[in-house]
Coordinates of C-alpha atoms in Angstrom, one line a residue:
V1 CA 10.2 7.7 -3.5
Y2 CA 12.5 4.7 -3.3
K3 CA 16.1 4.2 -4.3
G4 CA 16.4 7.6 -6.2
A5 CA 13.2 7.3 -8.1
F6 CA 9.6 8.4 -7.8
Y7 CA 7.1 5.6 -8.5
Y8 CA 3.5 6.4 -9.4
H9 CA 0.3 5.2 -11.0
H10 CA -0.4 6.7 -14.5
S11 CA -3.9 8.0 -14.1
G12 CA -6.4 6.4 -16.4
Y13 CA -4.1 3.5 -17.3
N14 CA -3.1 0.3 -15.5
E15 CA 0.5 1.4 -15.5
I16 CA 3.1 2.0 -12.8
I17 CA 5.8 4.4 -13.7
R18 CA 9.4 4.9 -12.4
F19 CA 10.7 8.4 -12.7
D20 CA 14.4 8.8 -12.1
L21 CA 14.9 11.8 -9.8
D22 CA 18.6 12.5 -10.9
K23 CA 18.0 12.2 -14.6
E24 CA 14.5 13.7 -14.4
V25 CA 13.1 11.2 -16.9
V26 CA 10.8 8.2 -17.0
V27 CA 13.1 5.2 -17.0
A28 CA 10.6 2.3 -16.7
K29 CA 7.0 1.5 -16.8
T30 CA 4.9 -1.6 -16.6
S31 CA 1.3 -2.6 -17.0
L32 CA -0.6 -4.7 -14.5
P33 CA -2.9 -6.8 -16.8
I34 CA -5.9 -7.6 -14.7
A35 CA -5.8 -4.6 -12.4
A36 CA -8.8 -2.3 -11.8
F37 CA -7.8 1.2 -12.9
Q38 CA -11.1 3.0 -13.6
G39 CA -14.7 3.2 -12.5
T40 CA -15.5 2.4 -8.9
N41 CA -13.0 -0.5 -8.5
Y42 CA -10.9 1.4 -6.0
V43 CA -8.3 -0.5 -3.9
Y44 CA -9.9 0.8 -0.6
A45 CA -13.2 2.2 0.5
T46 CA -12.2 5.7 -0.4
E47 CA -12.3 7.0 -3.9
Y48 CA -8.7 8.1 -3.9
N49 CA -6.7 5.4 -5.7
Y50 CA -6.7 2.2 -7.7
F51 CA -3.1 1.2 -6.7
D52 CA -1.3 1.6 -3.4
L53 CA 2.5 1.6 -3.7
A54 CA 4.4 0.3 -0.6
V55 CA 8.0 -0.2 0.4
D56 CA 9.4 -2.3 3.3
E57 CA 12.6 -4.1 4.2
N58 CA 12.0 -6.5 1.2
G59 CA 11.5 -3.9 -1.5
L60 CA 8.8 -2.3 -3.7
W61 CA 5.2 -3.6 -3.7
V62 CA 2.0 -2.7 -5.5
I63 CA -1.4 -3.3 -3.8
Y64 CA -4.5 -3.3 -6.1
G65 CA -7.8 -4.9 -6.8
V66 CA -9.0 -7.0 -9.6
D67 CA -11.5 -5.5 -12.0
G68 CA -15.0 -6.8 -11.2
Q69 CA -13.9 -8.9 -8.2
P70 CA -14.4 -6.9 -5.0
N71 CA -13.1 -9.7 -2.7
T72 CA -9.8 -10.2 -4.5
L73 CA -6.8 -8.1 -3.5
L74 CA -3.5 -8.6 -5.4
V75 CA -0.1 -7.7 -4.0
T76 CA 2.8 -7.7 -6.5
K77 CA 6.4 -7.5 -5.5
M78 CA 8.2 -5.4 -8.2
N79 CA 11.8 -5.2 -9.3
P80 CA 12.5 -1.5 -8.5
S81 CA 14.8 -1.0 -11.5
D82 CA 12.8 -2.3 -14.4
L83 CA 9.4 -2.8 -12.7
S84 CA 9.2 -6.4 -13.7
M85 CA 6.8 -8.4 -11.6
E86 CA 8.7 -10.8 -9.3
K87 CA 5.7 -12.4 -7.6
T88 CA 2.0 -11.8 -7.1
W89 CA -0.2 -12.9 -4.2
N90 CA -3.9 -13.3 -4.5
I91 CA -5.6 -12.5 -1.2
T92 CA -9.3 -13.0 -0.4
V93 CA -10.5 -10.0 1.5
D94 CA -13.2 -7.4 1.1
H95 CA -10.5 -4.7 0.5
Q96 CA -13.1 -2.0 -0.2
G97 CA -14.3 -2.4 3.4
Y98 CA -10.9 -0.9 4.5
G99 CA -9.7 2.6 4.4
N100 CA -6.0 2.1 3.7
G101 CA -3.1 -0.4 4.1
F102 CA 0.6 -0.8 4.3
I103 CA 3.3 -3.5 4.2
S104 CA 5.9 -4.0 6.9
C105 CA 8.4 -6.9 7.1
G106 CA 6.5 -8.8 4.4
T107 CA 3.1 -8.5 6.0
L108 CA 0.2 -6.6 4.6
Y109 CA -1.8 -4.7 7.2
L110 CA -5.2 -3.1 6.5
I111 CA -6.7 -0.2 8.5
K112 CA -10.5 -0.4 8.9
N113 CA -11.4 3.3 8.7
I114 CA -9.5 6.5 7.9
H115 CA -12.4 8.8 8.8
A116 CA -13.1 7.6 12.3
K117 CA -10.9 9.1 15.1
N118 CA -10.4 5.7 16.7
T119 CA -10.2 2.6 14.4
L120 CA -8.4 -0.7 14.1
I121 CA -5.9 -2.6 12.2
D122 CA -7.7 -5.9 12.1
F123 CA -6.3 -7.6 9.0
A124 CA -2.8 -8.9 8.5
Y125 CA -1.5 -11.3 5.9
D126 CA 2.1 -12.6 5.9
L127 CA 3.0 -12.7 2.2
Y128 CA 5.8 -15.2 2.7
T129 CA 4.1 -17.8 4.9
K130 CA 0.7 -17.1 3.2
E131 CA -0.9 -17.0 6.6
Y132 CA -3.6 -14.7 7.9
K133 CA -2.8 -13.2 11.3
T134 CA -5.4 -12.5 14.0
L135 CA -5.0 -9.1 15.5
R136 CA -6.9 -6.0 16.8
L137 CA -4.5 -3.1 17.0
K138 CA -5.9 0.3 17.9
F139 CA -5.2 3.0 15.3
T140 CA -5.9 6.7 15.6
N141 CA -6.8 9.3 12.9
P142 CA -6.8 12.5 15.0
F143 CA -8.0 14.7 12.2
R144 CA -10.4 12.1 10.7
M145 CA -9.1 12.2 7.1
N146 CA -6.0 10.0 6.9
N147 CA -5.6 9.6 3.1
M148 CA -2.0 8.4 3.0
I149 CA -0.5 5.8 5.3
S150 CA 2.9 4.3 4.6
Y151 CA 5.6 2.3 6.4
N152 CA 9.1 3.6 6.3
P153 CA 11.6 0.7 6.7
Q154 CA 14.6 3.0 7.4
H155 CA 12.9 4.8 10.4
K156 CA 10.7 1.8 11.4
K157 CA 7.7 4.1 11.6
I158 CA 4.4 4.5 9.9
Y159 CA 3.7 7.9 8.4
G160 CA 0.3 9.4 7.7
W161 CA -1.2 12.4 6.0
D162 CA -4.3 13.3 8.0
R163 CA -6.2 16.3 6.8
G164 CA -3.0 18.2 5.8
N165 CA -1.1 17.1 8.9
Q166 CA 1.9 14.8 8.6
L167 CA 1.8 12.2 11.4
T168 CA 4.3 9.7 12.7
Y169 CA 3.3 6.5 14.3
P170 CA 6.3 4.8 16.1
L171 CA 6.4 1.1 16.1
L172 CA 7.8 -1.5 18.5
M173 CA 9.1 -4.2 16.3
D174 CA 9.3 -7.8 17.5
N175 CA 12.1 -9.8 15.8
M176 CA 10.5 -13.2 16.7

């Protein structure tokens, strides 16, 4: 949910939909032409989704894989009103070796495992400077089934949905 709309992947299609919550109607949709949206071409190691929608201080993002290219991850910045694609980044990473990801302050972070109690955020890519960042941040999945992880720019926190439990991960943001 972002700016009064619910954004989602149309199952079985390579489409992202914008549903206006006030009008209760679909107001925009777009197709991502080379996106994986069926078979085993999931965006992460889990078999949950082909697209991961994210929001940060810069706007609305879609994270997805390329059909038949397991080491290519695409991140597209979307216009939240009409879902036009503003810019797409092509990132070389074995994205199916990660359990989930999120975007914060224009940086893509990938979490190694969502089933292990203790895991790492060991991948970061700054979308604006196009630089990989070296890091090893500890991350915890207390219930070992964290199938939704998202950054909330208003609260400056990461939210998770771990085996039916909503979790909050506070962040200490560095403005440097």
